[in-house]
GROMACS .gro file of C-alpha atoms in nm:
model
  508
    1MET     CA    1   2.437   1.298   2.003
    2ASP     CA    2   2.536   1.170   2.351
    3ASP     CA    3   2.433   1.488   2.536
    4ILE     CA    4   2.101   1.506   2.353
    5GLU     CA    5   2.029   1.140   2.423
    6LYS     CA    6   2.104   1.193   2.793
    7LEU     CA    7   1.871   1.493   2.795
    8GLN     CA    8   1.599   1.291   2.630
    9ARG     CA    9   1.626   1.011   2.883
   10ARG     CA   10   1.622   1.248   3.180
   11LEU     CA   11   1.321   1.444   3.056
   12LYS     CA   12   1.120   1.149   2.930
   13TRP     CA   13   0.912   1.121   3.245
   14LEU     CA   14   0.836   1.490   3.292
   15PRO     CA   15   0.467   1.587   3.278
   16ARG     CA   16   0.383   1.750   2.944
   17PRO     CA   17   0.271   2.084   3.102
   18LEU     CA   18   0.629   2.136   3.227
   19TRP     CA   19   0.790   2.099   2.884
   20LYS     CA   20   0.718   2.447   2.750
   21PRO     CA   21   0.843   2.653   3.049
   22LEU     CA   22   1.142   2.425   3.097
   23GLU     CA   23   1.233   2.459   2.730
   24GLY     CA   24   1.244   2.837   2.772
   25LEU     CA   25   1.479   2.801   3.069
   26LEU     CA   26   1.704   2.564   2.878
   27PHE     CA   27   1.728   2.795   2.578
   28ALA     CA   28   1.805   3.081   2.815
   29SER     CA   29   2.112   2.896   2.943
   30PRO     CA   30   2.412   3.011   2.732
   31ARG     CA   31   2.605   2.690   2.800
   32LEU     CA   32   2.328   2.450   2.705
   33ARG     CA   33   2.223   2.664   2.409
   34HIS     CA   34   2.582   2.658   2.282
   35GLU     CA   35   2.597   2.280   2.318
   36MET     CA   36   2.266   2.232   2.138
   37GLU     CA   37   2.367   2.466   1.857
   38GLN     CA   38   2.697   2.283   1.819
   39GLN     CA   39   2.524   1.947   1.794
   40PHE     CA   40   2.265   2.086   1.553
   41GLY     CA   41   2.553   2.210   1.339
   42GLU     CA   42   2.713   1.866   1.341
   43LEU     CA   43   2.385   1.706   1.235
   44ILE     CA   44   2.347   1.950   0.945
   45GLU     CA   45   2.705   1.881   0.834
   46GLN     CA   46   2.620   1.509   0.820
   47LEU     CA   47   2.319   1.577   0.597
   48GLU     CA   48   2.473   1.835   0.365
   49PRO     CA   49   2.676   1.610   0.131
   50ALA     CA   50   2.371   1.399   0.040
   51LEU     CA   51   2.163   1.710  -0.031
   52LYS     CA   52   2.432   1.887  -0.233
   53PRO     CA   53   2.542   1.609  -0.471
   54TYR     CA   54   2.627   1.837  -0.765
   55ARG     CA   55   2.885   2.060  -0.599
   56GLN     CA   56   3.187   1.882  -0.741
   57GLU     CA   57   3.030   1.788  -1.074
   58PHE     CA   58   2.856   2.102  -1.203
   59PRO     CA   59   2.956   2.469  -1.204
   60VAL     CA   60   2.805   2.703  -0.946
   61TYR     CA   61   2.654   3.029  -1.072
   62SER     CA   62   2.651   3.291  -0.797
   63ARG     CA   63   2.624   3.590  -1.034
   64ILE     CA   64   2.456   3.660  -1.367
   65PRO     CA   65   2.715   3.588  -1.640
   66SER     CA   66   2.850   3.892  -1.823
   67GLN     CA   67   2.756   3.726  -2.151
   68GLY     CA   68   2.461   3.495  -2.181
   69PHE     CA   69   2.531   3.126  -2.244
   70PRO     CA   70   2.413   2.955  -2.562
   71ARG     CA   71   2.070   2.805  -2.509
   72GLU     CA   72   2.200   2.461  -2.601
   73ARG     CA   73   2.445   2.473  -2.310
   74VAL     CA   74   2.175   2.578  -2.066
   75LEU     CA   75   1.934   2.310  -2.183
   76ASP     CA   76   2.207   2.046  -2.174
   77GLU     CA   77   2.273   2.112  -1.805
   78LEU     CA   78   1.903   2.100  -1.722
   79GLN     CA   79   1.871   1.778  -1.917
   80ARG     CA   80   2.152   1.618  -1.718
   81TYR     CA   81   1.981   1.706  -1.390
   82ALA     CA   82   1.648   1.572  -1.514
   83VAL     CA   83   1.791   1.241  -1.638
   84ARG     CA   84   1.983   1.184  -1.315
   85GLU     CA   85   1.684   1.254  -1.091
   86SER     CA   86   1.423   1.069  -1.293
   87GLU     CA   87   1.597   0.736  -1.240
   88ARG     CA   88   1.446   0.686  -0.894
   89TRP     CA   89   1.092   0.815  -0.935
   90SER     CA   90   1.039   0.665  -1.280
   91GLN     CA   91   1.121   0.320  -1.140
   92GLY     CA   92   0.878   0.353  -0.850
   93TYR     CA   93   1.123   0.421  -0.568
   94ALA     CA   94   0.937   0.728  -0.435
   95SER     CA   95   0.651   0.739  -0.186
   96GLY     CA   96   0.401   0.982  -0.336
   97ALA     CA   97   0.586   1.274  -0.505
   98VAL     CA   98   0.520   1.153  -0.863
   99TYR     CA   99   0.166   1.031  -0.916
  100HIS     CA  100   0.150   0.942  -1.286
  101GLY     CA  101   0.500   0.934  -1.433
  102ASP     CA  102   0.420   0.802  -1.781
  103ALA     CA  103   0.648   0.968  -2.037
  104GLU     CA  104   0.373   1.024  -2.294
  105HIS     CA  105   0.143   1.180  -2.035
  106ILE     CA  106   0.421   1.411  -1.915
  107ALA     CA  107   0.498   1.516  -2.274
  108PHE     CA  108   0.128   1.589  -2.332
  109LEU     CA  109   0.109   1.810  -2.022
  110ASN     CA  110   0.426   1.990  -2.128
  111GLN     CA  111   0.267   2.065  -2.466
  112ALA     CA  112  -0.045   2.203  -2.300
  113TYR     CA  113   0.168   2.420  -2.073
  114ALA     CA  114   0.380   2.549  -2.361
  115LEU     CA  115   0.071   2.662  -2.552
  116HIS     CA  116  -0.035   2.880  -2.257
  117SER     CA  117   0.303   2.958  -2.099
  118GLN     CA  118   0.249   3.332  -2.126
  119SER     CA  119  -0.105   3.343  -1.987
  120ASN     CA  120  -0.186   3.493  -1.647
  121PRO     CA  121  -0.530   3.468  -1.482
  122LEU     CA  122  -0.469   3.806  -1.317
  123HIS     CA  123  -0.527   3.962  -1.658
  124ALA     CA  124  -0.860   3.811  -1.751
  125ASP     CA  125  -0.906   4.060  -2.034
  126LEU     CA  126  -0.592   3.935  -2.210
  127TRP     CA  127  -0.637   3.565  -2.139
  128PRO     CA  128  -1.010   3.489  -2.100
  129SER     CA  129  -0.935   3.130  -2.202
  130THR     CA  130  -0.749   3.074  -1.875
  131ILE     CA  131  -1.051   3.183  -1.671
  132LYS     CA  132  -1.271   2.954  -1.879
  133LEU     CA  133  -1.036   2.660  -1.818
  134GLU     CA  134  -1.024   2.725  -1.444
  135ALA     CA  135  -1.402   2.754  -1.417
  136GLU     CA  136  -1.434   2.417  -1.590
  137ILE     CA  137  -1.168   2.257  -1.364
  138ILE     CA  138  -1.365   2.376  -1.061
  139SER     CA  139  -1.697   2.250  -1.200
  140MET     CA  140  -1.560   1.907  -1.299
  141THR     CA  141  -1.399   1.865  -0.957
  142ALA     CA  142  -1.713   1.980  -0.775
  143HIS     CA  143  -1.938   1.735  -0.958
  144MET     CA  144  -1.693   1.455  -0.879
  145LEU     CA  145  -1.726   1.549  -0.509
  146GLY     CA  146  -2.101   1.555  -0.465
  147ALA     CA  147  -2.212   1.886  -0.615
  148ASP     CA  148  -2.496   1.700  -0.788
  149SER     CA  149  -2.650   1.637  -0.445
  150VAL     CA  150  -2.719   2.010  -0.407
  151PRO     CA  151  -3.065   2.086  -0.552
  152HIS     CA  152  -3.060   2.277  -0.881
  153SER     CA  153  -3.305   2.523  -0.727
  154SER     CA  154  -3.049   2.628  -0.467
  155GLY     CA  155  -2.925   2.983  -0.482
  156ALA     CA  156  -2.573   3.117  -0.477
  157ASP     CA  157  -2.551   3.057  -0.101
  158ASP     CA  158  -2.572   2.680  -0.152
  159ARG     CA  159  -2.426   2.618  -0.496
  160ILE     CA  160  -2.083   2.449  -0.488
  161CYS     CA  161  -1.812   2.682  -0.614
  162GLY     CA  162  -1.439   2.732  -0.568
  163THR     CA  163  -1.105   2.848  -0.704
  164VAL     CA  164  -0.789   2.695  -0.850
  165THR     CA  165  -0.484   2.730  -0.626
  166SER     CA  166  -0.114   2.645  -0.638
  167GLY     CA  167  -0.139   2.331  -0.424
  168GLY     CA  168  -0.299   2.168  -0.124
  169THR     CA  169  -0.132   2.394   0.129
  170GLU     CA  170  -0.269   2.706  -0.038
  171SER     CA  171  -0.614   2.548  -0.069
  172ILE     CA  172  -0.617   2.476   0.305
  173ILE     CA  173  -0.474   2.815   0.399
  174LEU     CA  174  -0.736   2.997   0.191
  175ALA     CA  175  -1.024   2.796   0.337
  176MET     CA  176  -0.906   2.869   0.691
  177LYS     CA  177  -0.868   3.237   0.607
  178ALA     CA  178  -1.226   3.233   0.478
  179TYR     CA  179  -1.351   3.080   0.806
  180ARG     CA  180  -1.155   3.331   1.012
  181ASP     CA  181  -1.308   3.625   0.825
  182TRP     CA  182  -1.654   3.465   0.825
  183GLY     CA  183  -1.633   3.424   1.202
  184ARG     CA  184  -1.521   3.782   1.242
  185GLU     CA  185  -1.786   3.936   1.018
  186GLU     CA  186  -2.086   3.719   1.097
  187LYS     CA  187  -2.020   3.605   1.455
  188GLY     CA  188  -1.803   3.880   1.597
  189ILE     CA  189  -1.520   3.638   1.681
  190ARG     CA  190  -1.195   3.833   1.715
  191LYS     CA  191  -0.963   3.542   1.797
  192ALA     CA  192  -1.080   3.251   1.585
  193GLU     CA  193  -1.013   2.889   1.681
  194LEU     CA  194  -0.988   2.579   1.461
  195VAL     CA  195  -1.053   2.231   1.601
  196VAL     CA  196  -0.853   1.965   1.418
  197PRO     CA  197  -0.744   1.607   1.486
  198GLU     CA  198  -0.375   1.584   1.566
  199SER     CA  199  -0.332   1.387   1.241
  200ALA     CA  200  -0.449   1.685   1.032
  201HIS     CA  201  -0.201   1.814   0.776
  202ALA     CA  202   0.062   2.064   0.890
  203ALA     CA  203  -0.091   2.316   0.649
  204PHE     CA  204  -0.365   2.382   0.908
  205GLU     CA  205  -0.100   2.479   1.161
  206LYS     CA  206   0.061   2.696   0.897
  207ALA     CA  207  -0.273   2.868   0.827
  208ALA     CA  208  -0.328   2.932   1.199
  209TRP     CA  209   0.023   3.076   1.230
  210TYR     CA  210  -0.019   3.300   0.925
  211PHE     CA  211  -0.362   3.431   1.020
  212GLY     CA  212  -0.335   3.460   1.398
  213MET     CA  213  -0.579   3.179   1.477
  214LYS     CA  214  -0.565   2.932   1.764
  215LEU     CA  215  -0.525   2.572   1.653
  216VAL     CA  216  -0.684   2.323   1.892
  217LYS     CA  217  -0.535   1.978   1.828
  218VAL     CA  218  -0.742   1.685   1.949
  219PRO     CA  219  -0.589   1.337   2.002
  220VAL     CA  220  -0.706   1.070   1.759
  221GLY     CA  221  -0.848   0.733   1.860
  222ARG     CA  222  -0.668   0.402   1.876
  223ASP     CA  223  -0.756   0.352   1.509
  224TYR     CA  224  -0.577   0.683   1.425
  225ARG     CA  225  -0.905   0.840   1.316
  226ALA     CA  226  -1.050   1.162   1.456
  227ASP     CA  227  -1.254   1.119   1.774
  228PRO     CA  228  -1.594   1.294   1.722
  229ALA     CA  229  -1.675   1.318   2.094
  230ALA     CA  230  -1.337   1.469   2.175
  231MET     CA  231  -1.364   1.707   1.882
  232GLU     CA  232  -1.706   1.826   1.998
  233ALA     CA  233  -1.577   1.872   2.353
  234ALA     CA  234  -1.304   2.103   2.219
  235ILE     CA  235  -1.553   2.347   2.064
  236THR     CA  236  -1.569   2.690   2.230
  237ALA     CA  237  -1.747   3.018   2.162
  238ARG     CA  238  -1.449   3.113   1.943
  239THR     CA  239  -1.451   2.804   1.722
  240VAL     CA  240  -1.516   2.882   1.355
  241ALA     CA  241  -1.454   2.542   1.192
  242LEU     CA  242  -1.381   2.174   1.241
  243VAL     CA  243  -1.157   1.966   1.016
  244GLY     CA  244  -1.139   1.603   0.903
  245SER     CA  245  -0.915   1.420   0.657
  246ALA     CA  246  -1.005   1.186   0.371
  247PRO     CA  247  -0.758   1.031   0.422
  248SER     CA  248  -0.501   1.166   0.667
  249PHE     CA  249  -0.149   1.209   0.532
  250PRO     CA  250   0.032   1.021   0.811
  251HIS     CA  251  -0.173   0.703   0.841
  252GLY     CA  252  -0.390   0.697   0.530
  253VAL     CA  253  -0.713   0.645   0.726
  254ILE     CA  254  -1.039   0.830   0.663
  255ASP     CA  255  -1.176   1.030   0.953
  256PRO     CA  256  -1.548   0.987   1.044
  257ILE     CA  257  -1.643   1.282   0.825
  258ALA     CA  258  -2.019   1.227   0.850
  259SER     CA  259  -2.015   1.247   1.231
  260LEU     CA  260  -1.776   1.542   1.239
  261ALA     CA  261  -1.966   1.738   0.977
  262GLU     CA  262  -2.293   1.684   1.159
  263ILE     CA  263  -2.137   1.811   1.482
  264ALA     CA  264  -2.022   2.123   1.299
  265ARG     CA  265  -2.367   2.172   1.143
  266ARG     CA  266  -2.541   2.143   1.480
  267HIS     CA  267  -2.312   2.405   1.629
  268GLY     CA  268  -2.346   2.639   1.331
  269LEU     CA  269  -1.979   2.602   1.237
  270GLY     CA  270  -1.788   2.542   0.918
  271PHE     CA  271  -1.653   2.198   0.836
  272HIS     CA  272  -1.359   2.138   0.605
  273THR     CA  273  -1.280   1.803   0.447
  274ASP     CA  274  -0.912   1.780   0.360
  275ALA     CA  275  -0.929   1.555   0.054
  276CYS     CA  276  -0.603   1.681  -0.093
  277LEU     CA  277  -0.469   1.327  -0.096
  278GLY     CA  278  -0.788   1.130  -0.155
  279GLY     CA  279  -1.018   1.353  -0.356
  280PHE     CA  280  -0.925   1.197  -0.689
  281ILE     CA  281  -0.911   0.840  -0.553
  282LEU     CA  282  -1.207   0.791  -0.320
  283PRO     CA  283  -1.491   0.875  -0.564
  284TRP     CA  284  -1.359   0.618  -0.810
  285ALA     CA  285  -1.282   0.364  -0.534
  286GLU     CA  286  -1.647   0.389  -0.428
  287ARG     CA  287  -1.760   0.321  -0.785
  288LEU     CA  288  -1.527   0.021  -0.794
  289GLY     CA  289  -1.706  -0.127  -0.493
  290TYR     CA  290  -1.467  -0.035  -0.212
  291ASP     CA  291  -1.616   0.058   0.124
  292VAL     CA  292  -1.573   0.436   0.116
  293PRO     CA  293  -1.758   0.634   0.384
  294PRO     CA  294  -1.919   0.961   0.273
  295PHE     CA  295  -1.684   1.259   0.293
  296ASP     CA  296  -1.796   1.516   0.034
  297PHE     CA  297  -2.080   1.760  -0.037
  298ARG     CA  298  -2.337   1.483  -0.015
  299LEU     CA  299  -2.308   1.552   0.357
  300PRO     CA  300  -2.494   1.877   0.434
  301GLY     CA  301  -2.249   1.969   0.710
  302VAL     CA  302  -1.948   1.977   0.475
  303THR     CA  303  -1.894   2.342   0.383
  304SER     CA  304  -1.554   2.324   0.211
  305ILE     CA  305  -1.317   2.070   0.056
  306SER     CA  306  -0.955   2.087  -0.057
  307VAL     CA  307  -0.851   1.846  -0.333
  308ASP     CA  308  -0.523   1.829  -0.523
  309THR     CA  309  -0.543   1.799  -0.899
  310HIS     CA  310  -0.164   1.764  -0.913
  311LYS     CA  311  -0.174   1.441  -0.714
  312TYR     CA  312  -0.416   1.171  -0.830
  313GLY     CA  313  -0.577   1.415  -1.074
  314TYR     CA  314  -0.249   1.364  -1.265
  315ALA     CA  315  -0.206   1.730  -1.354
  316ALA     CA  316   0.132   1.901  -1.358
  317LYS     CA  317   0.273   2.006  -1.021
  318GLY     CA  318   0.128   2.332  -0.897
  319THR     CA  319  -0.252   2.308  -0.906
  320SER     CA  320  -0.520   2.228  -0.652
  321VAL     CA  321  -0.885   2.318  -0.601
  322VAL     CA  322  -1.063   2.456  -0.295
  323LEU     CA  323  -1.441   2.420  -0.301
  324TYR     CA  324  -1.709   2.592  -0.095
  325ARG     CA  325  -2.075   2.541  -0.024
  326GLY     CA  326  -2.192   2.880  -0.147
  327GLU     CA  327  -2.046   3.194  -0.299
  328ARG     CA  328  -2.096   3.386   0.024
  329LEU     CA  329  -1.836   3.175   0.204
  330ARG     CA  330  -1.599   3.184  -0.094
  331ARG     CA  331  -1.600   3.566  -0.092
  332TYR     CA  332  -1.426   3.563   0.245
  333GLN     CA  333  -1.129   3.408   0.067
  334TYR     CA  334  -1.094   3.698  -0.179
  335PHE     CA  335  -0.885   4.011  -0.145
  336ALA     CA  336  -0.993   4.341  -0.298
  337THR     CA  337  -0.886   4.702  -0.250
  338SER     CA  338  -1.016   5.021  -0.409
  339THR     CA  339  -0.771   5.266  -0.249
  340TRP     CA  340  -0.444   5.175  -0.423
  341PRO     CA  341  -0.302   5.450  -0.652
  342GLY     CA  342  -0.230   5.176  -0.905
  343GLY     CA  343  -0.598   5.124  -0.962
  344LEU     CA  344  -0.850   4.862  -0.856
  345TYR     CA  345  -0.679   4.545  -0.733
  346PHE     CA  346  -0.847   4.215  -0.656
  347SER     CA  347  -0.728   3.857  -0.638
  348PRO     CA  348  -0.906   3.532  -0.552
  349THR     CA  349  -0.600   3.356  -0.407
  350LEU     CA  350  -0.278   3.441  -0.225
  351ALA     CA  351  -0.088   3.501  -0.546
  352GLY     CA  352  -0.148   3.790  -0.781
  353SER     CA  353   0.005   3.677  -1.107
  354ARG     CA  354  -0.028   3.304  -1.160
  355PRO     CA  355   0.095   3.066  -1.433
  356GLY     CA  356  -0.200   3.006  -1.663
  357GLY     CA  357  -0.002   2.730  -1.829
  358LEU     CA  358  -0.047   2.513  -1.520
  359SER     CA  359  -0.423   2.556  -1.536
  360ALA     CA  360  -0.415   2.462  -1.904
  361ALA     CA  361  -0.216   2.147  -1.824
  362CYS     CA  362  -0.459   2.059  -1.541
  363TRP     CA  363  -0.761   2.102  -1.770
  364ALA     CA  364  -0.590   1.893  -2.037
  365ALA     CA  365  -0.515   1.613  -1.789
  366MET     CA  366  -0.873   1.590  -1.665
  367LEU     CA  367  -1.025   1.588  -2.013
  368SER     CA  368  -0.776   1.343  -2.161
  369ILE     CA  369  -0.802   1.091  -1.875
  370GLY     CA  370  -1.178   1.097  -1.829
  371GLU     CA  371  -1.382   0.892  -1.584
  372GLU     CA  372  -1.274   0.560  -1.732
  373GLY     CA  373  -0.908   0.657  -1.704
  374TYR     CA  374  -0.945   0.757  -1.339
  375LEU     CA  375  -1.132   0.436  -1.264
  376GLN     CA  376  -0.859   0.222  -1.421
  377ALA     CA  377  -0.581   0.412  -1.246
  378THR     CA  378  -0.756   0.380  -0.910
  379ARG     CA  379  -0.810   0.006  -0.963
  380ARG     CA  380  -0.438  -0.046  -1.032
  381ILE     CA  381  -0.331   0.162  -0.731
  382LEU     CA  382  -0.565  -0.005  -0.484
  383GLU     CA  383  -0.480  -0.357  -0.603
  384THR     CA  384  -0.108  -0.282  -0.573
  385ALA     CA  385  -0.159  -0.125  -0.231
  386ARG     CA  386  -0.340  -0.436  -0.109
  387LEU     CA  387  -0.045  -0.649  -0.222
  388ILE     CA  388   0.202  -0.420  -0.045
  389ARG     CA  389  -0.003  -0.409   0.274
  390GLN     CA  390  -0.031  -0.787   0.284
  391GLY     CA  391   0.342  -0.816   0.230
  392ILE     CA  392   0.420  -0.576   0.515
  393GLU     CA  393   0.182  -0.760   0.745
  394SER     CA  394   0.362  -1.086   0.665
  395ILE     CA  395   0.690  -0.953   0.811
  396PRO     CA  396   0.672  -1.045   1.183
  397GLN     CA  397   0.873  -0.747   1.306
  398LEU     CA  398   0.643  -0.491   1.139
  399ARG     CA  399   0.293  -0.369   1.219
  400VAL     CA  400   0.057  -0.173   0.992
  401LEU     CA  401  -0.114   0.123   1.160
  402GLY     CA  402  -0.489   0.159   1.125
  403ASP     CA  403  -0.685   0.030   0.827
  404PRO     CA  404  -0.543   0.214   0.523
  405LEU     CA  405  -0.637   0.173   0.158
  406TRP     CA  406  -0.330   0.300  -0.030
  407VAL     CA  407  -0.124   0.517   0.210
  408ILE     CA  408   0.025   0.244   0.427
  409ALA     CA  409   0.194   0.339   0.754
  410PHE     CA  410   0.387   0.078   0.949
  411THR     CA  411   0.605   0.060   1.257
  412SER     CA  412   0.801  -0.194   1.461
  413ASP     CA  413   0.761  -0.275   1.829
  414GLU     CA  414   1.108  -0.428   1.851
  415LEU     CA  415   1.332  -0.251   1.598
  416ASP     CA  416   1.423   0.112   1.523
  417ILE     CA  417   1.183   0.194   1.240
  418PHE     CA  418   1.398   0.488   1.130
  419ARG     CA  419   1.696   0.256   1.089
  420ILE     CA  420   1.476   0.042   0.865
  421MET     CA  421   1.382   0.352   0.666
  422GLU     CA  422   1.750   0.440   0.632
  423GLU     CA  423   1.836   0.092   0.507
  424MET     CA  424   1.557   0.130   0.250
  425ALA     CA  425   1.708   0.464   0.145
  426LYS     CA  426   2.038   0.289   0.078
  427LYS     CA  427   1.848   0.065  -0.163
  428GLY     CA  428   1.707   0.370  -0.342
  429TRP     CA  429   1.368   0.407  -0.170
  430SER     CA  430   1.238   0.748  -0.065
  431LEU     CA  431   0.984   0.685   0.213
  432ASN     CA  432   0.816   0.920   0.459
  433GLY     CA  433   0.917   0.916   0.825
  434LEU     CA  434   0.634   0.977   1.072
  435HIS     CA  435   0.614   1.078   1.438
  436HIS     CA  436   0.371   1.008   1.724
  437PRO     CA  437   0.409   0.717   1.693
  438ALA     CA  438   0.740   0.668   1.515
  439ALA     CA  439   0.657   0.502   1.184
  440VAL     CA  440   0.715   0.503   0.808
  441HIS     CA  441   0.465   0.515   0.527
  442ILE     CA  442   0.453   0.446   0.157
  443CYS     CA  443   0.200   0.637  -0.052
  444VAL     CA  444   0.119   0.412  -0.350
  445THR     CA  445   0.107   0.581  -0.692
  446LEU     CA  446   0.092   0.464  -1.052
  447PRO     CA  447   0.471   0.405  -1.078
  448HIS     CA  448   0.433   0.143  -0.803
  449THR     CA  449   0.187  -0.047  -1.022
  450LEU     CA  450   0.453  -0.117  -1.285
  451PRO     CA  451   0.552  -0.486  -1.312
  452GLY     CA  452   0.778  -0.601  -1.032
  453VAL     CA  453   0.790  -0.277  -0.832
  454ALA     CA  454   0.573  -0.396  -0.540
  455GLN     CA  455   0.766  -0.722  -0.522
  456ARG     CA  456   1.096  -0.531  -0.522
  457PHE     CA  457   0.973  -0.307  -0.242
  458LEU     CA  458   0.874  -0.601  -0.023
  459ALA     CA  459   1.199  -0.788  -0.090
  460ASP     CA  460   1.405  -0.480  -0.003
  461LEU     CA  461   1.193  -0.415   0.307
  462SER     CA  462   1.243  -0.769   0.430
  463ALA     CA  463   1.618  -0.735   0.376
  464ALA     CA  464   1.622  -0.400   0.556
  465VAL     CA  465   1.445  -0.548   0.857
  466GLU     CA  466   1.691  -0.837   0.864
  467GLU     CA  467   1.988  -0.596   0.849
  468VAL     CA  468   1.861  -0.387   1.142
  469GLN     CA  469   1.780  -0.699   1.341
  470MET     CA  470   2.133  -0.831   1.290
  471HIS     CA  471   2.295  -0.498   1.389
  472PRO     CA  472   2.061  -0.340   1.645
  473GLN     CA  473   2.326  -0.113   1.802
  474ALA     CA  474   2.426   0.065   1.480
  475LYS     CA  475   2.301   0.424   1.472
  476GLY     CA  476   2.313   0.507   1.102
  477GLU     CA  477   2.332   0.859   0.961
  478MET     CA  478   1.974   0.985   0.923
  479ALA     CA  479   1.806   0.768   1.188
  480PRO     CA  480   1.937   0.976   1.482
  481VAL     CA  481   1.788   1.290   1.327
  482TYR     CA  482   1.444   1.133   1.293
  483GLY     CA  483   1.475   0.984   1.638
  484LEU     CA  484   1.564   1.322   1.786
  485ALA     CA  485   1.267   1.493   1.622
  486ALA     CA  486   1.035   1.212   1.730
  487THR     CA  487   1.131   1.194   2.097
  488LEU     CA  488   1.267   1.531   2.212
  489PRO     CA  489   0.973   1.692   2.396
  490PHE     CA  490   1.095   2.047   2.334
  491ARG     CA  491   0.945   2.136   1.998
  492GLY     CA  492   1.120   2.472   1.982
  493MET     CA  493   1.455   2.293   1.973
  494VAL     CA  494   1.335   2.066   1.693
  495ALA     CA  495   1.199   2.369   1.503
  496GLU     CA  496   1.540   2.534   1.536
  497LEU     CA  497   1.702   2.228   1.380
  498LEU     CA  498   1.453   2.232   1.091
  499LYS     CA  499   1.518   2.602   1.025
  500ARG     CA  500   1.891   2.535   1.014
  501TYR     CA  501   1.819   2.258   0.765
  502LEU     CA  502   1.632   2.507   0.544
  503ASP     CA  503   1.921   2.753   0.570
  504MET     CA  504   2.155   2.480   0.452
  505LEU     CA  505   1.939   2.397   0.149
  506TYR     CA  506   1.982   2.747   0.010
  507ARG     CA  507   2.357   2.770   0.058
  508LEU     CA  508   2.558   2.732  -0.263
   0.00000   0.00000   0.00000
């Protein structure tokens, strides 16, 4: 890491406009490229043992066996993996990741999935029940997010509608694809632009990359919320949509959606609320008396919303909902072709075939929990989050970022926050490392509300801070990787490291 650290120090004071061209020159240098690749390789080697813990304990199957194994053997191996890996998340050691976790609830969802494990929404004639379930999931979610505010007399161009997707990323990607095609067809925009706060989820960048759009990132304010004036100033003749988060993934703060949506409405643009994380918390928090600013279809400027049923909707992993103000906008999401020799082909989402069992489990979760269940779960989460936030704020070396409700980001002005995160990992905690600024967050879920979990987190955090304070020069194993990604100005080099990481994950 010495060469990289020297490079970071030397380049720290360079003006940002020089970073991109200089990065190209550096990568063009065979010597420096070789050195960087060598150090990237060393970093990956350090990470690999922790990410491949089963190599010495379980067999590796690189080919299909000549004779199939007995089902009992196969299930036994899967059971051993599941038991080993459930120890951390079931005891509340994970930030986000597992949102419900109760064994009876999981068993219930598994039953619902099993009953519809063969269904496929692509074949609506064979499984009309799956289409019925998805339509009801969409309707229930829409009414939770302000669909009742749309007059019943409204036509199809105003009525709230949507589709079920595989997750928040797909919901966001599909909405951005719809805006791109809407801009092309109705405004003649050939190179669409999206204006997003820099705290917006990476899925927006992914959508822009997939669909050839320009992503305009706007700096957030000192409170880590989107800056409406700066967002409006970034609008051009090619802009098709603005974006706000409720809340943002990094800092857990809610952008000023009302102001942003009104700006979009005045300019005749789309506005997307990313409520993937908060869509199944904020409506119930508002009913519980928390100060929740408007963010949904009650605001006339909001034209689409993404919300994850597999997070605080407590469905099985693999479902989300994307909602639109009007069927006309939703149609830009669809794909249909009439020229394929295989017949007529049409699909509402990116996937063709989809697991209907996941939709059945989602529907089952929503009906079995009900409004009262969501209210109680939200109350427990927000009360626990308040306790955790107060505990973090009581540690002098730490500082909470913004004004979060249940996704609590914190940093340190005097200690290496990534070293603190690494010390927490040694105690079993899986937390999220953040950049710009360097920070860590914990996303509070129902497992954290179990007796003693919040207290254990705060005790371990206090001990981690003390350990880093006593040994400030120690580098740790993972902390240098996070530090590199946070401070190296050349993003192409960081992206190269991340791609090597992905390559490593899929090596046997």
